[in-house]
C-alpha cells in the first residue's frame, strides 16, 4: 500500500516537470513515431488516471480533510455542469466540447492531485523540494528561450513545428520579422510569459528574504527577467508587476514602509523620469511596437481594439444565453471547430460563455476558497502563490492563460501541494 500511496507524489512531480516541455516533445517525437493526436491526448489521459487514483487513495487511507472534500465537491459540480450544458446544446462540435470540458476541468484536477500527494506522503513532499524542482525546470525553459532568440527563426520547423500540425514555429510582434518573440518550449510567447510569473516571484521572495546565495538568486532572476522581456507579452509583464507588488505589500510591508518614508523622493523621481522618457519616445518605432504592438506600418487589426470587442461580444453572449452555449464554444479550443471559433480574450468571460453563469460561479468559488485557505498558511510557497494569484487574475482577464497546460499545471499543482502540506485545525480544516 505504501507503493500505491507514492503514485500521486510521483505523478505530481512528473506533471510539473513534463508540462513545460509537452509541446516540444509532442511535436518532435511524433515525427518519429507518428500519432500526433495520441501524443497530444496522452497528458490528459495520464492526468485523469492520476486523479482517479489520488481521490481513491485519499478516501481509502482516511487522509481526507474538509478542504479536500470541498474542492472535490466543487470539481464534481463543475464537471457535472459542463456535461449538463453540453446535453442541452447537443448540436455543438463534439470534439471541441470534449476538449473544452477537459481543459476547463483539469485546473481543479491538478489541485486535487497536489493535495492528495501532500496528504498521502507528507514526509517526502516538502516545499523546498518543490521550489527547487520548479526553478530547475523554469531555468532550462528560460535558457532555451533566450537561445531561441538568437537562432534562425525557422529552426523549430525541423522538429515538427508547423501551423498544419497545430503549433506556430515562430512568433513576431505584428508579424514583423525584425521583431521576434520567444516562446521556448511552450505553445506561444504569452504562455511562456504567464508561466514565468511564479518562478520570478519565488526568486524575488528568496532574494528579498536575504538568502545566503543572493548572487546566484540575482543571476537566476536576471535570466528569468530577460526571458520574460523577450516574450514581449504585455499581459505577462503586467501580471508579474502585480505579483511582485502584492508580494511586497503583504510580506514586506513594514520594511517597504520604512524604505518609502526614507527614499520616497527617489521613488517619485524614478517614476517621473520613466514617465517622461516614455512620453518623449512614444512615437519611436520600437516603443510603438513593443508597448502598443502596432505603429503606422501595422497591417494587422489593432490587438487592443480587438480585445475589447471580443470581451463585449462574450458578455453579450452570456446575457443572451445565461445557461451557457456549451463547452468548447469559446476560447482556444473553439478555434479547432471547422465552423469557426470565438476568442473572448478573457478566460472568465470564456467560462461564463461556455458553461453559463452557474458554471462561472462554481469556478470563482474554487478561487475564493483557495485564496481563503492560502491566507491561513505562513510559508514561502503560500506567500508566492498568494501574490501570483492576483497576477494570474489579471493575465486571464486579458488572455486564455489557464488553458495552457504548463501554466495551469504549475500553479494549481503547487496550490494543491501547499494546501495539503499545512493543514490546521487538527488535520480537519
Coordinates of C-alpha atoms in Angstrom, one line a residue:
X1 CA 0.0 0.0 0.0
X2 CA 2.9 2.3 0.6
X3 CA 3.9 1.9 -3.0
X4 CA 0.4 2.9 -4.1
X5 CA 0.5 6.0 -1.9
X6 CA 3.5 7.2 -3.8
X7 CA 1.6 7.4 -7.1
X8 CA 0.1 10.9 -6.5
X9 CA 3.5 12.1 -5.3
X10 CA 5.4 10.9 -8.4
X11 CA 2.5 11.9 -10.6
X12 CA 2.5 15.5 -9.4
X13 CA 6.3 15.8 -9.8
X14 CA 6.1 14.2 -13.3
X15 CA 3.4 16.7 -14.4
X16 CA 5.4 19.7 -13.0
X17 CA 8.5 18.6 -15.0
X18 CA 6.8 17.4 -18.2
X19 CA 4.1 20.0 -18.9
X20 CA 6.5 22.9 -19.8
X21 CA 8.2 20.6 -22.4
X22 CA 5.0 18.9 -23.6
X23 CA 4.6 20.9 -26.9
X24 CA 8.2 20.4 -27.9
X25 CA 8.3 16.7 -27.1
X26 CA 4.9 16.0 -28.8
X27 CA 5.9 17.8 -32.0
X28 CA 9.4 16.3 -32.2
X29 CA 8.7 12.7 -31.0
X30 CA 5.6 12.3 -33.2
X31 CA 7.8 12.9 -36.3
X32 CA 9.5 9.7 -35.5
X33 CA 6.6 7.6 -34.1
X34 CA 3.6 9.2 -35.7
X35 CA 0.3 9.5 -33.8
X36 CA 0.4 13.3 -33.2
X37 CA -3.2 13.2 -31.8
X38 CA -2.4 10.4 -29.4
X39 CA 0.7 12.2 -28.1
X40 CA -1.4 15.3 -27.5
X41 CA -4.1 13.4 -25.7
X42 CA -1.7 11.3 -23.6
X43 CA -1.1 14.1 -21.0
X44 CA -4.8 14.5 -20.2
X45 CA -5.4 10.7 -20.1
X46 CA -2.5 10.4 -17.7
X47 CA -3.8 13.3 -15.6
X48 CA -7.2 11.7 -15.4
X49 CA -5.8 8.3 -14.2
X50 CA -3.6 10.0 -11.6
X51 CA -6.6 12.0 -10.4
X52 CA -8.8 8.9 -10.0
X53 CA -6.0 7.0 -8.1
X54 CA -5.4 10.0 -5.9
X55 CA -9.0 10.5 -4.9
X56 CA -9.5 6.8 -4.2
X57 CA -6.3 6.6 -2.1
X58 CA -7.1 9.7 -0.1
X59 CA -10.5 8.2 0.8
X60 CA -9.3 4.6 1.3
X61 CA -6.4 5.8 3.6
X62 CA -8.7 8.1 5.5
X63 CA -6.5 11.1 4.7
X64 CA -9.3 13.3 3.6
X65 CA -9.9 16.8 5.1
X66 CA -12.7 19.3 4.9
X67 CA -10.7 21.3 2.4
X68 CA -10.1 18.3 0.2
X69 CA -13.8 17.4 0.3
X70 CA -14.8 20.9 -0.5
X71 CA -12.6 21.1 -3.5
X72 CA -13.7 17.6 -4.6
X73 CA -17.3 18.8 -4.4
X74 CA -16.6 21.9 -6.4
X75 CA -14.7 19.9 -9.0
X76 CA -17.6 17.4 -9.3
X77 CA -20.1 20.1 -9.6
X78 CA -18.0 22.0 -12.2
X79 CA -17.6 18.8 -14.3
X80 CA -21.3 18.0 -14.0
X81 CA -22.3 21.5 -15.1
X82 CA -20.1 21.0 -18.2
X83 CA -21.9 17.8 -19.1
X84 CA -25.4 19.2 -18.4
X85 CA -24.7 22.3 -20.6
X86 CA -23.3 20.0 -23.3
X87 CA -26.5 17.9 -23.1
X88 CA -28.8 20.9 -23.6
X89 CA -26.6 22.0 -26.5
X90 CA -26.3 18.7 -28.4
X91 CA -25.6 20.4 -31.7
X92 CA -22.2 21.8 -30.7
X93 CA -19.0 20.5 -32.2
X94 CA -18.4 17.2 -30.3
X95 CA -14.6 17.1 -30.4
X96 CA -14.4 20.7 -29.2
X97 CA -16.9 20.0 -26.4
X98 CA -14.9 17.1 -25.2
X99 CA -11.6 19.0 -25.3
X100 CA -13.2 22.1 -23.8
X101 CA -14.5 20.0 -20.9
X102 CA -11.1 18.6 -20.2
X103 CA -9.2 21.9 -20.5
X104 CA -11.6 23.7 -18.2
X105 CA -11.8 21.0 -15.5
X106 CA -8.1 20.0 -15.3
X107 CA -7.3 23.1 -13.2
X108 CA -9.2 21.6 -10.3
X109 CA -7.9 18.1 -11.2
X110 CA -4.3 19.4 -10.7
X111 CA -5.3 20.9 -7.4
X112 CA -6.7 17.7 -6.1
X113 CA -3.7 15.7 -7.3
X114 CA -1.4 18.1 -5.5
X115 CA -3.4 18.0 -2.3
X116 CA -3.6 14.2 -2.4
X117 CA 0.1 13.9 -3.0
X118 CA 0.8 16.0 0.1
X119 CA -1.8 14.3 2.3
X120 CA -0.7 10.8 1.4
X121 CA 3.1 11.3 1.7
X122 CA 3.8 14.5 3.6
X123 CA 7.2 13.4 4.9
X124 CA 8.6 13.0 1.4
X125 CA 7.0 16.0 -0.2
X126 CA 8.2 19.4 1.2
X127 CA 8.0 22.9 -0.2
X128 CA 11.8 23.4 -0.6
X129 CA 12.0 20.3 -2.8
X130 CA 9.1 21.6 -4.9
X131 CA 10.5 25.1 -5.3
X132 CA 13.9 23.7 -6.3
X133 CA 12.3 21.4 -8.9
X134 CA 10.2 24.3 -10.3
X135 CA 13.2 26.6 -10.6
X136 CA 15.3 23.9 -12.3
X137 CA 12.7 23.4 -14.9
X138 CA 12.0 27.1 -15.4
X139 CA 15.7 27.9 -15.7
X140 CA 16.0 25.3 -18.5
X141 CA 13.0 26.8 -20.2
X142 CA 14.4 30.3 -19.9
X143 CA 17.8 29.2 -21.3
X144 CA 16.3 27.6 -24.3
X145 CA 14.1 30.6 -24.9
X146 CA 16.9 33.1 -24.8
X147 CA 19.0 30.8 -27.1
X148 CA 16.0 30.7 -29.4
X149 CA 16.1 34.5 -29.8
X150 CA 19.5 34.3 -31.5
X151 CA 18.9 31.1 -33.6
X152 CA 17.3 31.1 -37.1
X153 CA 13.6 31.7 -36.7
X154 CA 12.7 28.6 -38.7
X155 CA 14.7 26.2 -36.6
X156 CA 11.7 24.6 -34.9
X157 CA 10.2 23.6 -38.3
X158 CA 12.9 20.9 -38.3
X159 CA 11.4 19.3 -35.2
X160 CA 7.8 19.2 -36.3
X161 CA 6.5 22.7 -35.6
X162 CA 4.1 24.0 -38.2
X163 CA 0.7 25.6 -38.4
X164 CA -0.6 22.5 -40.1
X165 CA 0.5 20.4 -37.1
X166 CA -1.1 22.9 -34.7
X167 CA 1.8 25.0 -33.4
X168 CA 3.4 28.0 -35.0
X169 CA 7.2 27.6 -35.3
X170 CA 8.0 31.3 -34.7
X171 CA 6.3 34.5 -33.4
X172 CA 6.8 38.1 -34.2
X173 CA 5.2 41.4 -33.0
X174 CA 2.5 42.2 -35.5
X175 CA 4.2 39.6 -37.9
X176 CA 7.2 41.9 -38.4
X177 CA 10.2 39.7 -39.0
X178 CA 12.6 42.2 -37.3
X179 CA 10.6 42.0 -34.0
X180 CA 10.8 38.3 -32.9
X181 CA 9.2 36.9 -29.7
X182 CA 10.3 33.8 -27.9
X183 CA 8.1 31.0 -26.6
X184 CA 10.8 28.5 -25.7
X185 CA 9.2 25.0 -25.3
X186 CA 5.7 26.3 -24.6
X187 CA 3.0 27.0 -27.2
X188 CA 3.3 30.7 -27.6
X189 CA 5.0 33.8 -26.1
X190 CA 2.1 34.8 -23.9
X191 CA 2.0 31.3 -22.3
X192 CA 5.7 31.4 -21.6
X193 CA 5.4 34.9 -20.0
X194 CA 2.5 33.7 -17.9
X195 CA 4.4 30.5 -16.9
X196 CA 7.4 32.6 -15.6
X197 CA 5.3 34.6 -13.1
X198 CA 5.6 32.0 -10.4
X199 CA 9.3 31.3 -10.7
X200 CA 10.1 35.1 -10.8
X201 CA 8.0 35.6 -7.7
X202 CA 9.8 32.8 -6.0
X203 CA 13.2 34.2 -6.8
X204 CA 12.2 37.7 -5.8
X205 CA 10.9 36.4 -2.4
X206 CA 14.1 34.4 -1.8
X207 CA 16.3 37.4 -2.7
X208 CA 14.3 39.8 -0.5
X209 CA 14.4 37.4 2.4
X210 CA 18.2 37.6 2.4
X211 CA 19.2 34.2 1.0
X212 CA 22.8 33.2 1.5
X213 CA 23.0 32.6 -2.2
X214 CA 21.9 36.1 -3.2
X215 CA 24.4 36.3 -6.1
X216 CA 23.0 33.1 -7.6
X217 CA 19.4 34.2 -7.0
X218 CA 20.1 37.5 -8.6
X219 CA 21.6 35.8 -11.7
X220 CA 18.6 33.5 -12.0
X221 CA 16.3 36.4 -11.6
X222 CA 18.1 38.2 -14.4
X223 CA 17.8 35.2 -16.6
X224 CA 14.1 34.8 -15.9
X225 CA 13.6 38.5 -16.3
X226 CA 15.3 38.6 -19.7
X227 CA 13.3 35.6 -20.9
X228 CA 10.1 37.4 -19.8
X229 CA 11.1 40.6 -21.6
X230 CA 11.8 38.7 -24.8
X231 CA 8.3 37.3 -24.9
X232 CA 7.1 40.8 -25.4
X233 CA 3.9 39.7 -23.6
X234 CA 2.4 42.8 -22.2
X235 CA -0.1 40.8 -20.1
X236 CA 2.7 38.8 -18.6
X237 CA 4.7 41.9 -17.8
X238 CA 1.7 43.4 -16.1
X239 CA 0.9 40.1 -14.3
X240 CA 4.5 39.9 -13.0
X241 CA 4.4 43.5 -11.8
X242 CA 1.1 42.9 -9.9
X243 CA 2.5 39.7 -8.4
X244 CA 5.7 41.3 -7.2
X245 CA 3.7 44.3 -5.9
X246 CA 1.4 42.2 -3.9
X247 CA 4.3 40.2 -2.6
X248 CA 5.9 43.3 -1.3
X249 CA 2.7 44.7 0.1
X250 CA 1.9 41.5 2.0
X251 CA 5.2 40.2 3.1
X252 CA 7.5 43.2 3.3
X253 CA 5.1 46.0 4.2
X254 CA 7.0 47.0 7.3
X255 CA 10.3 47.3 5.6
X256 CA 8.7 48.7 2.5
X257 CA 7.0 51.4 4.6
X258 CA 10.3 52.4 6.2
X259 CA 12.1 52.4 2.8
X260 CA 9.4 54.6 1.3
X261 CA 9.5 57.0 4.2
X262 CA 13.2 57.4 3.7
X263 CA 13.5 57.2 -0.1
X264 CA 10.2 58.5 -1.4
X265 CA 11.8 61.4 -3.3
X266 CA 14.0 58.9 -5.2
X267 CA 11.0 56.6 -6.0
X268 CA 8.9 59.6 -7.2
X269 CA 11.9 60.8 -9.3
X270 CA 12.2 57.4 -10.9
X271 CA 8.5 57.3 -11.7
X272 CA 8.6 60.8 -13.2
X273 CA 11.8 60.0 -15.2
X274 CA 10.4 56.8 -16.7
X275 CA 7.1 58.5 -17.5
X276 CA 8.8 61.5 -19.1
X277 CA 11.1 59.3 -21.2
X278 CA 8.1 57.1 -22.3
X279 CA 6.3 60.3 -23.4
X280 CA 9.3 61.6 -25.3
X281 CA 9.9 58.4 -27.3
X282 CA 6.3 57.3 -27.6
X283 CA 6.4 57.8 -31.4
X284 CA 9.5 55.7 -31.9
X285 CA 9.2 52.5 -33.9
X286 CA 10.4 50.1 -31.2
X287 CA 8.3 51.7 -28.5
X288 CA 5.2 51.8 -30.6
X289 CA 5.5 48.1 -31.4
X290 CA 6.8 46.8 -28.0
X291 CA 4.2 48.7 -25.9
X292 CA 1.3 49.1 -28.3
X293 CA 2.1 46.2 -30.7
X294 CA 1.3 48.5 -33.6
X295 CA 2.5 51.6 -35.4
X296 CA 1.8 53.4 -38.7
X297 CA 3.0 50.5 -40.7
X298 CA 0.8 48.0 -38.9
X299 CA -1.2 45.8 -41.3
X300 CA -3.0 43.6 -38.8
X301 CA -6.0 44.7 -36.9
X302 CA -5.3 46.6 -33.7
X303 CA -5.0 44.0 -31.0
X304 CA -6.2 46.3 -28.3
X305 CA -9.4 47.2 -30.1
X306 CA -10.0 43.5 -31.0
X307 CA -9.5 42.5 -27.3
X308 CA -12.2 44.9 -26.2
X309 CA -14.5 43.9 -29.0
X310 CA -14.2 40.2 -28.2
X311 CA -14.8 40.8 -24.5
X312 CA -18.0 42.7 -25.3
X313 CA -19.2 40.0 -27.6
X314 CA -18.6 37.4 -24.9
X315 CA -20.5 39.4 -22.3
X316 CA -23.4 39.8 -24.7
X317 CA -23.4 36.1 -25.3
X318 CA -23.6 35.4 -21.6
X319 CA -26.5 37.8 -21.2
X320 CA -28.3 36.3 -24.2
X321 CA -27.8 32.7 -23.0
X322 CA -27.0 32.6 -19.3
X323 CA -27.2 28.8 -19.1
X324 CA -24.2 28.6 -21.5
X325 CA -23.5 27.8 -25.1
X326 CA -21.6 24.6 -24.4
X327 CA -18.0 23.6 -23.5
X328 CA -15.6 24.3 -26.3
X329 CA -17.7 27.0 -28.0
X330 CA -15.3 29.8 -26.8
X331 CA -11.6 30.1 -26.1
X332 CA -8.6 28.4 -27.6
X333 CA -10.4 25.1 -28.1
X334 CA -13.1 26.7 -30.2
X335 CA -10.6 27.7 -33.0
X336 CA -10.4 24.0 -33.9
X337 CA -14.1 24.0 -34.9
X338 CA -14.3 23.8 -38.7
X339 CA -17.3 26.2 -38.5
X340 CA -15.2 28.8 -36.7
X341 CA -14.2 29.7 -33.2
X342 CA -14.7 32.6 -30.7
X343 CA -11.8 34.0 -28.7
X344 CA -13.3 36.0 -25.8
X345 CA -9.7 37.3 -24.9
X346 CA -10.8 36.8 -21.3
X347 CA -10.7 33.4 -19.6
X348 CA -13.5 34.3 -17.1
X349 CA -15.8 35.5 -19.9
X350 CA -14.9 32.4 -21.8
X351 CA -16.1 30.2 -18.9
X352 CA -19.3 32.2 -18.5
X353 CA -20.0 31.9 -22.2
X354 CA -19.3 28.2 -22.3
X355 CA -21.0 26.9 -19.2
X356 CA -23.1 29.8 -18.1
X357 CA -23.4 31.9 -15.0
X358 CA -23.7 28.9 -12.7
X359 CA -20.5 27.3 -14.1
X360 CA -18.7 30.6 -13.7
X361 CA -19.9 31.0 -10.1
X362 CA -18.6 27.5 -9.2
X363 CA -15.2 28.2 -10.8
X364 CA -15.0 31.5 -8.9
X365 CA -16.0 29.8 -5.7
X366 CA -13.0 27.5 -6.1
X367 CA -10.8 30.6 -6.5
X368 CA -12.2 32.1 -3.4
X369 CA -11.9 29.0 -1.3
X370 CA -8.3 28.5 -2.4
X371 CA -7.4 32.1 -1.6
X372 CA -9.1 31.9 1.8
X373 CA -7.2 28.8 2.7
X374 CA -3.9 30.2 1.5
X375 CA -4.3 33.2 3.8
X376 CA -4.0 30.8 6.8
X377 CA -0.6 29.5 5.6
X378 CA 2.6 31.1 6.7
X379 CA 5.1 29.5 4.3
X380 CA 7.2 30.7 1.4
X381 CA 5.2 28.9 -1.2
X382 CA 1.9 30.1 0.2
X383 CA 3.2 33.7 0.0
X384 CA 4.3 33.3 -3.6
X385 CA 1.0 31.7 -4.6
X386 CA -1.0 34.4 -2.8
X387 CA 0.9 37.1 -4.7
X388 CA 0.9 35.4 -8.1
X389 CA -2.8 34.7 -7.7
X390 CA -3.6 38.3 -8.5
X391 CA -1.1 38.3 -11.3
X392 CA -2.9 35.4 -12.9
X393 CA -6.3 37.0 -12.3
X394 CA -5.1 40.0 -14.4
X395 CA -3.5 37.9 -17.1
X396 CA -6.6 35.7 -17.5
X397 CA -8.7 38.8 -17.8
X398 CA -6.6 39.6 -20.9
X399 CA -5.9 36.1 -22.3
X400 CA -6.8 32.4 -22.0
X401 CA -3.7 31.5 -20.0
X402 CA -5.4 28.9 -17.8
X403 CA -6.0 26.9 -21.0
X404 CA -2.2 26.3 -21.3
X405 CA -1.2 23.0 -19.7
X406 CA 2.2 24.3 -18.4
X407 CA 0.7 27.4 -16.7
X408 CA -2.2 25.6 -15.3
X409 CA -0.2 22.6 -14.0
X410 CA 2.5 24.6 -12.4
X411 CA 0.2 26.9 -10.4
X412 CA -2.7 24.6 -9.5
X413 CA -0.4 21.6 -8.6
X414 CA 1.7 23.8 -6.3
X415 CA -1.5 25.3 -4.9
X416 CA -2.8 21.8 -4.0
X417 CA 0.5 20.8 -2.5
X418 CA 0.6 23.9 -0.3
X419 CA -2.9 23.4 0.9
X420 CA -2.3 19.7 1.6
X421 CA 1.0 20.1 3.4
X422 CA -0.1 22.5 6.0
X423 CA -3.4 21.6 7.5
X424 CA -4.6 23.4 10.6
X425 CA -7.4 22.5 13.0
X426 CA -6.1 19.0 13.8
X427 CA -5.9 18.0 10.1
X428 CA -9.6 18.5 9.5
X429 CA -9.7 22.0 8.0

